[in-house]
């Protein structure tokens, strides 16, 4: 694990038990926007003509407590959550269990972006996927472009990649600035990219061999409140699929 990834692991491992309470408003919004965008993301779900009676296996990478996974659980047949933080994986498995989803959703600790393969059980669980999702984590990856390539390789034909993340802030000259690092000051050392534009995402998806690109900036902001202040962020959803 690189020093940067290790810094993420350490930070989120400490935050894990308070994460759900601290980001409750943001998590509710991520879940509801995901469900509202379900047919925009994919046509294959357990209740649609294209997906009925089929296996629909989904990986949430950098899953944290699994907000997106749990919101999509009724519409897929199997969910694998993977995160580099043991404590986040424990939160994922605790949530799955308390929602009665322990048979359908299982979390593992692994770094699927590392050169070396993960343990055999995890590699098998994370192969032949119908969907890979990454929520609010792409900006924490050392190399988002390589990350999407590695994860897209795990998709079946027609499998979908669905991303939610921060929109890039640019100044009057079109240069990205570091507003996100200022707002999330204590997490600044875990952030690599200051959000993503539609062009960024299209480039990453095309580089990963995916087609059918869509990107939408959400009109509802993602809100964060601490004891000292509240602020909001503009986020996007994006999707593409293996041809
Ligand atoms: C801001 S949280 C998002 C959690 C969750 N996806 C959500 O939407 O609430 C970022 C998550 O990414 C994980 N993470 C950061 N870098 C990672 C990496 N290289 N591989 C896997 N997980 C990573 C962290 O441990 C943390 O759980």
mmCIF file of C-alpha atoms in Angstrom, residues 28-237:
data_model
loop_
_atom_site.group_PDB
_atom_site.id
_atom_site.type_symbol
_atom_site.label_atom_id
_atom_site.label_comp_id
_atom_site.label_asym_id
_atom_site.label_seq_id
_atom_site.Cartn_x
_atom_site.Cartn_y
_atom_site.Cartn_z
ATOM 1 C CA UNK A 28 -29.378 10.307 2.841
ATOM 2 C CA UNK A 29 -28.905 12.458 -0.258
ATOM 3 C CA UNK A 30 -26.471 9.991 -1.890
ATOM 4 C CA UNK A 31 -28.918 7.150 -1.280
ATOM 5 C CA UNK A 32 -31.984 8.973 -2.546
ATOM 6 C CA UNK A 33 -30.268 10.400 -5.641
ATOM 7 C CA UNK A 34 -28.938 6.947 -6.486
ATOM 8 C CA UNK A 35 -32.367 5.375 -6.281
ATOM 9 C CA UNK A 36 -33.901 8.251 -8.278
ATOM 10 C CA UNK A 37 -31.245 7.722 -10.966
ATOM 11 C CA UNK A 38 -31.596 3.946 -11.040
ATOM 12 C CA UNK A 39 -32.901 3.700 -14.600
ATOM 13 C CA UNK A 40 -30.452 6.373 -15.742
ATOM 14 C CA UNK A 41 -27.597 4.232 -14.361
ATOM 15 C CA UNK A 42 -28.635 0.881 -15.828
ATOM 16 C CA UNK A 43 -31.558 -0.899 -17.408
ATOM 17 C CA UNK A 44 -30.768 -4.164 -15.633
ATOM 18 C CA UNK A 45 -32.302 -4.490 -12.180
ATOM 19 C CA UNK A 46 -34.188 -7.333 -10.535
ATOM 20 C CA UNK A 47 -37.503 -5.585 -11.258
ATOM 21 C CA UNK A 48 -36.874 -4.566 -14.890
ATOM 22 C CA UNK A 49 -37.503 -6.556 -18.062
ATOM 23 C CA UNK A 50 -33.761 -6.574 -18.869
ATOM 24 C CA UNK A 51 -32.718 -7.862 -15.449
ATOM 25 C CA UNK A 52 -35.623 -9.970 -14.196
ATOM 26 C CA UNK A 53 -34.580 -13.517 -13.081
ATOM 27 C CA UNK A 54 -30.901 -12.730 -13.804
ATOM 28 C CA UNK A 55 -28.028 -12.509 -11.396
ATOM 29 C CA UNK A 56 -27.018 -8.888 -10.799
ATOM 30 C CA UNK A 57 -23.734 -8.726 -8.907
ATOM 31 C CA UNK A 58 -22.552 -5.356 -7.682
ATOM 32 C CA UNK A 59 -19.261 -4.190 -6.158
ATOM 33 C CA UNK A 60 -19.125 -0.984 -4.148
ATOM 34 C CA UNK A 61 -15.447 -0.053 -4.051
ATOM 35 C CA UNK A 62 -14.250 2.199 -1.190
ATOM 36 C CA UNK A 63 -17.634 1.354 0.269
ATOM 37 C CA UNK A 64 -17.346 2.887 3.743
ATOM 38 C CA UNK A 65 -20.607 2.013 5.537
ATOM 39 C CA UNK A 66 -22.214 1.159 2.181
ATOM 40 C CA UNK A 67 -24.835 3.859 1.727
ATOM 41 C CA UNK A 68 -25.136 3.305 -2.029
ATOM 42 C CA UNK A 69 -25.036 -0.486 -1.672
ATOM 43 C CA UNK A 70 -27.834 -0.564 0.872
ATOM 44 C CA UNK A 71 -29.989 1.779 -1.231
ATOM 45 C CA UNK A 72 -29.651 -0.491 -4.293
ATOM 46 C CA UNK A 73 -29.958 -3.763 -2.369
ATOM 47 C CA UNK A 74 -33.615 -4.430 -3.347
ATOM 48 C CA UNK A 75 -32.700 -4.250 -7.044
ATOM 49 C CA UNK A 76 -29.589 -6.492 -7.224
ATOM 50 C CA UNK A 77 -28.935 -10.110 -6.235
ATOM 51 C CA UNK A 78 -25.514 -9.796 -4.599
ATOM 52 C CA UNK A 79 -23.410 -6.970 -3.161
ATOM 53 C CA UNK A 80 -19.710 -6.986 -2.388
ATOM 54 C CA UNK A 81 -18.313 -4.039 -0.446
ATOM 55 C CA UNK A 82 -14.546 -3.480 -0.484
ATOM 56 C CA UNK A 83 -12.595 -0.865 1.455
ATOM 57 C CA UNK A 84 -9.016 -0.474 2.685
ATOM 58 C CA UNK A 85 -10.222 0.340 6.198
ATOM 59 C CA UNK A 86 -11.049 -2.595 8.502
ATOM 60 C CA UNK A 87 -13.324 -0.415 10.588
ATOM 61 C CA UNK A 88 -15.256 0.783 7.530
ATOM 62 C CA UNK A 89 -15.692 -2.828 6.412
ATOM 63 C CA UNK A 90 -16.998 -3.636 9.908
ATOM 64 C CA UNK A 91 -19.515 -0.767 9.542
ATOM 65 C CA UNK A 92 -20.557 -2.100 6.136
ATOM 66 C CA UNK A 93 -21.134 -5.597 7.521
ATOM 67 C CA UNK A 94 -22.913 -4.229 10.615
ATOM 68 C CA UNK A 95 -25.282 -2.172 8.413
ATOM 69 C CA UNK A 96 -25.954 -5.136 6.131
ATOM 70 C CA UNK A 97 -26.749 -7.282 9.126
ATOM 71 C CA UNK A 98 -29.024 -4.730 10.810
ATOM 72 C CA UNK A 99 -30.963 -4.279 7.548
ATOM 73 C CA UNK A 100 -31.435 -8.039 7.201
ATOM 74 C CA UNK A 101 -29.084 -8.127 4.202
ATOM 75 C CA UNK A 102 -26.315 -10.310 5.609
ATOM 76 C CA UNK A 103 -27.071 -13.046 3.045
ATOM 77 C CA UNK A 104 -26.894 -10.627 0.148
ATOM 78 C CA UNK A 105 -24.155 -8.152 1.089
ATOM 79 C CA UNK A 106 -20.648 -8.884 2.353
ATOM 80 C CA UNK A 107 -17.761 -6.518 2.975
ATOM 81 C CA UNK A 108 -14.061 -7.294 2.628
ATOM 82 C CA UNK A 109 -10.913 -5.393 3.389
ATOM 83 C CA UNK A 110 -8.704 -5.168 0.296
ATOM 84 C CA UNK A 111 -6.818 -2.764 -1.944
ATOM 85 C CA UNK A 112 -8.052 -3.641 -5.427
ATOM 86 C CA UNK A 113 -5.976 -0.811 -6.898
ATOM 87 C CA UNK A 114 -2.678 -2.344 -5.780
ATOM 88 C CA UNK A 115 -0.462 -4.247 -8.216
ATOM 89 C CA UNK A 116 -0.731 -7.522 -6.277
ATOM 90 C CA UNK A 117 -3.953 -9.514 -6.422
ATOM 91 C CA UNK A 118 -6.088 -9.705 -3.293
ATOM 92 C CA UNK A 119 -6.760 -12.998 -1.483
ATOM 93 C CA UNK A 120 -8.333 -15.643 -3.747
ATOM 94 C CA UNK A 121 -11.745 -15.445 -2.027
ATOM 95 C CA UNK A 122 -11.885 -11.685 -2.598
ATOM 96 C CA UNK A 123 -10.637 -11.904 -6.192
ATOM 97 C CA UNK A 124 -13.370 -14.467 -6.958
ATOM 98 C CA UNK A 125 -16.053 -12.335 -5.291
ATOM 99 C CA UNK A 126 -14.903 -9.278 -7.258
ATOM 100 C CA UNK A 127 -14.887 -10.927 -10.701
ATOM 101 C CA UNK A 128 -17.717 -11.132 -13.265
ATOM 102 C CA UNK A 129 -19.530 -8.102 -11.929
ATOM 103 C CA UNK A 130 -22.594 -6.446 -13.411
ATOM 104 C CA UNK A 131 -21.957 -3.159 -11.685
ATOM 105 C CA UNK A 132 -19.127 -1.306 -9.958
ATOM 106 C CA UNK A 133 -19.926 1.805 -7.982
ATOM 107 C CA UNK A 134 -17.697 4.328 -6.239
ATOM 108 C CA UNK A 135 -19.357 6.965 -4.072
ATOM 109 C CA UNK A 136 -17.457 10.002 -2.807
ATOM 110 C CA UNK A 137 -14.122 8.206 -2.963
ATOM 111 C CA UNK A 138 -12.629 8.769 -6.431
ATOM 112 C CA UNK A 139 -11.079 12.033 -5.199
ATOM 113 C CA UNK A 140 -9.264 9.996 -2.513
ATOM 114 C CA UNK A 141 -7.518 7.720 -5.035
ATOM 115 C CA UNK A 142 -3.901 8.226 -5.998
ATOM 116 C CA UNK A 143 -4.662 7.706 -9.685
ATOM 117 C CA UNK A 144 -8.377 7.822 -10.567
ATOM 118 C CA UNK A 145 -7.766 6.951 -14.203
ATOM 119 C CA UNK A 146 -5.861 3.747 -13.379
ATOM 120 C CA UNK A 147 -8.401 2.954 -10.666
ATOM 121 C CA UNK A 148 -11.255 2.993 -13.150
ATOM 122 C CA UNK A 149 -9.279 0.841 -15.596
ATOM 123 C CA UNK A 150 -8.577 -1.782 -12.916
ATOM 124 C CA UNK A 151 -12.147 -1.847 -11.662
ATOM 125 C CA UNK A 152 -13.720 -1.828 -15.154
ATOM 126 C CA UNK A 153 -11.723 -4.979 -15.996
ATOM 127 C CA UNK A 154 -13.874 -6.781 -13.442
ATOM 128 C CA UNK A 155 -17.111 -5.999 -15.282
ATOM 129 C CA UNK A 156 -19.058 -8.478 -17.401
ATOM 130 C CA UNK A 157 -20.146 -7.504 -20.903
ATOM 131 C CA UNK A 158 -22.705 -4.669 -20.551
ATOM 132 C CA UNK A 159 -21.667 -4.231 -16.902
ATOM 133 C CA UNK A 160 -22.043 -0.685 -15.628
ATOM 134 C CA UNK A 161 -19.727 1.643 -13.745
ATOM 135 C CA UNK A 162 -21.508 4.282 -11.629
ATOM 136 C CA UNK A 163 -19.681 7.137 -9.899
ATOM 137 C CA UNK A 164 -20.804 9.903 -7.541
ATOM 138 C CA UNK A 165 -18.235 12.525 -6.656
ATOM 139 C CA UNK A 166 -17.435 16.205 -6.293
ATOM 140 C CA UNK A 167 -17.647 18.579 -9.223
ATOM 141 C CA UNK A 168 -14.330 20.318 -9.911
ATOM 142 C CA UNK A 169 -14.103 23.971 -8.886
ATOM 143 C CA UNK A 170 -12.259 26.062 -11.406
ATOM 144 C CA UNK A 171 -11.118 29.668 -11.228
ATOM 145 C CA UNK A 172 -11.679 32.312 -13.902
ATOM 146 C CA UNK A 173 -8.696 30.881 -15.846
ATOM 147 C CA UNK A 174 -10.099 27.368 -15.801
ATOM 148 C CA UNK A 175 -7.558 26.125 -13.227
ATOM 149 C CA UNK A 176 -8.780 23.714 -10.569
ATOM 150 C CA UNK A 177 -8.544 25.208 -7.103
ATOM 151 C CA UNK A 178 -8.393 23.570 -3.733
ATOM 152 C CA UNK A 179 -11.731 24.532 -2.188
ATOM 153 C CA UNK A 180 -12.435 20.947 -1.200
ATOM 154 C CA UNK A 181 -9.156 20.740 0.705
ATOM 155 C CA UNK A 182 -10.063 23.955 2.556
ATOM 156 C CA UNK A 183 -13.524 22.692 3.494
ATOM 157 C CA UNK A 184 -12.307 19.256 4.549
ATOM 158 C CA UNK A 185 -9.142 20.634 6.166
ATOM 159 C CA UNK A 186 -8.547 17.714 8.525
ATOM 160 C CA UNK A 187 -8.825 15.318 5.561
ATOM 161 C CA UNK A 188 -6.763 17.432 3.150
ATOM 162 C CA UNK A 189 -3.875 14.933 3.209
ATOM 163 C CA UNK A 190 -6.246 12.198 1.983
ATOM 164 C CA UNK A 191 -7.532 14.109 -1.057
ATOM 165 C CA UNK A 192 -5.745 13.798 -4.388
ATOM 166 C CA UNK A 193 -8.101 15.463 -6.889
ATOM 167 C CA UNK A 194 -10.258 18.547 -6.471
ATOM 168 C CA UNK A 195 -13.325 17.116 -8.110
ATOM 169 C CA UNK A 196 -13.986 16.001 -11.671
ATOM 170 C CA UNK A 197 -15.517 17.634 -14.723
ATOM 171 C CA UNK A 198 -17.583 15.862 -17.357
ATOM 172 C CA UNK A 199 -14.481 15.885 -19.616
ATOM 173 C CA UNK A 200 -12.381 14.250 -16.877
ATOM 174 C CA UNK A 201 -14.911 11.487 -16.360
ATOM 175 C CA UNK A 202 -15.398 10.871 -20.065
ATOM 176 C CA UNK A 203 -11.624 10.553 -20.503
ATOM 177 C CA UNK A 204 -11.343 8.090 -17.592
ATOM 178 C CA UNK A 205 -14.235 5.958 -18.796
ATOM 179 C CA UNK A 206 -12.997 5.876 -22.384
ATOM 180 C CA UNK A 207 -9.514 4.986 -21.119
ATOM 181 C CA UNK A 208 -11.107 2.093 -19.234
ATOM 182 C CA UNK A 209 -12.773 0.881 -22.447
ATOM 183 C CA UNK A 210 -16.285 1.855 -21.376
ATOM 184 C CA UNK A 211 -18.968 3.381 -23.591
ATOM 185 C CA UNK A 212 -22.414 4.942 -23.159
ATOM 186 C CA UNK A 213 -21.049 7.807 -21.059
ATOM 187 C CA UNK A 214 -23.473 10.026 -19.134
ATOM 188 C CA UNK A 215 -22.732 12.772 -16.583
ATOM 189 C CA UNK A 216 -25.176 14.896 -14.649
ATOM 190 C CA UNK A 217 -24.549 17.629 -12.100
ATOM 191 C CA UNK A 218 -27.122 17.196 -9.351
ATOM 192 C CA UNK A 219 -29.238 20.208 -8.487
ATOM 193 C CA UNK A 220 -29.525 19.080 -4.862
ATOM 194 C CA UNK A 221 -26.325 19.975 -2.981
ATOM 195 C CA UNK A 222 -24.546 17.621 -0.616
ATOM 196 C CA UNK A 223 -24.621 19.277 2.821
ATOM 197 C CA UNK A 224 -22.166 18.834 5.656
ATOM 198 C CA UNK A 225 -22.572 20.228 9.173
ATOM 199 C CA UNK A 226 -20.022 20.347 11.945
ATOM 200 C CA UNK A 227 -20.417 22.020 15.339
ATOM 201 C CA UNK A 228 -18.668 25.081 13.951
ATOM 202 C CA UNK A 229 -20.228 25.462 10.516
ATOM 203 C CA UNK A 230 -22.239 24.073 7.627
ATOM 204 C CA UNK A 231 -21.256 23.962 3.992
ATOM 205 C CA UNK A 232 -22.445 22.318 0.850
ATOM 206 C CA UNK A 233 -20.869 20.756 -2.209
ATOM 207 C CA UNK A 234 -22.034 20.248 -5.747
ATOM 208 C CA UNK A 235 -21.797 16.643 -6.844
ATOM 209 C CA UNK A 236 -22.252 14.749 -10.082
ATOM 210 C CA UNK A 237 -23.345 11.298 -11.087
#
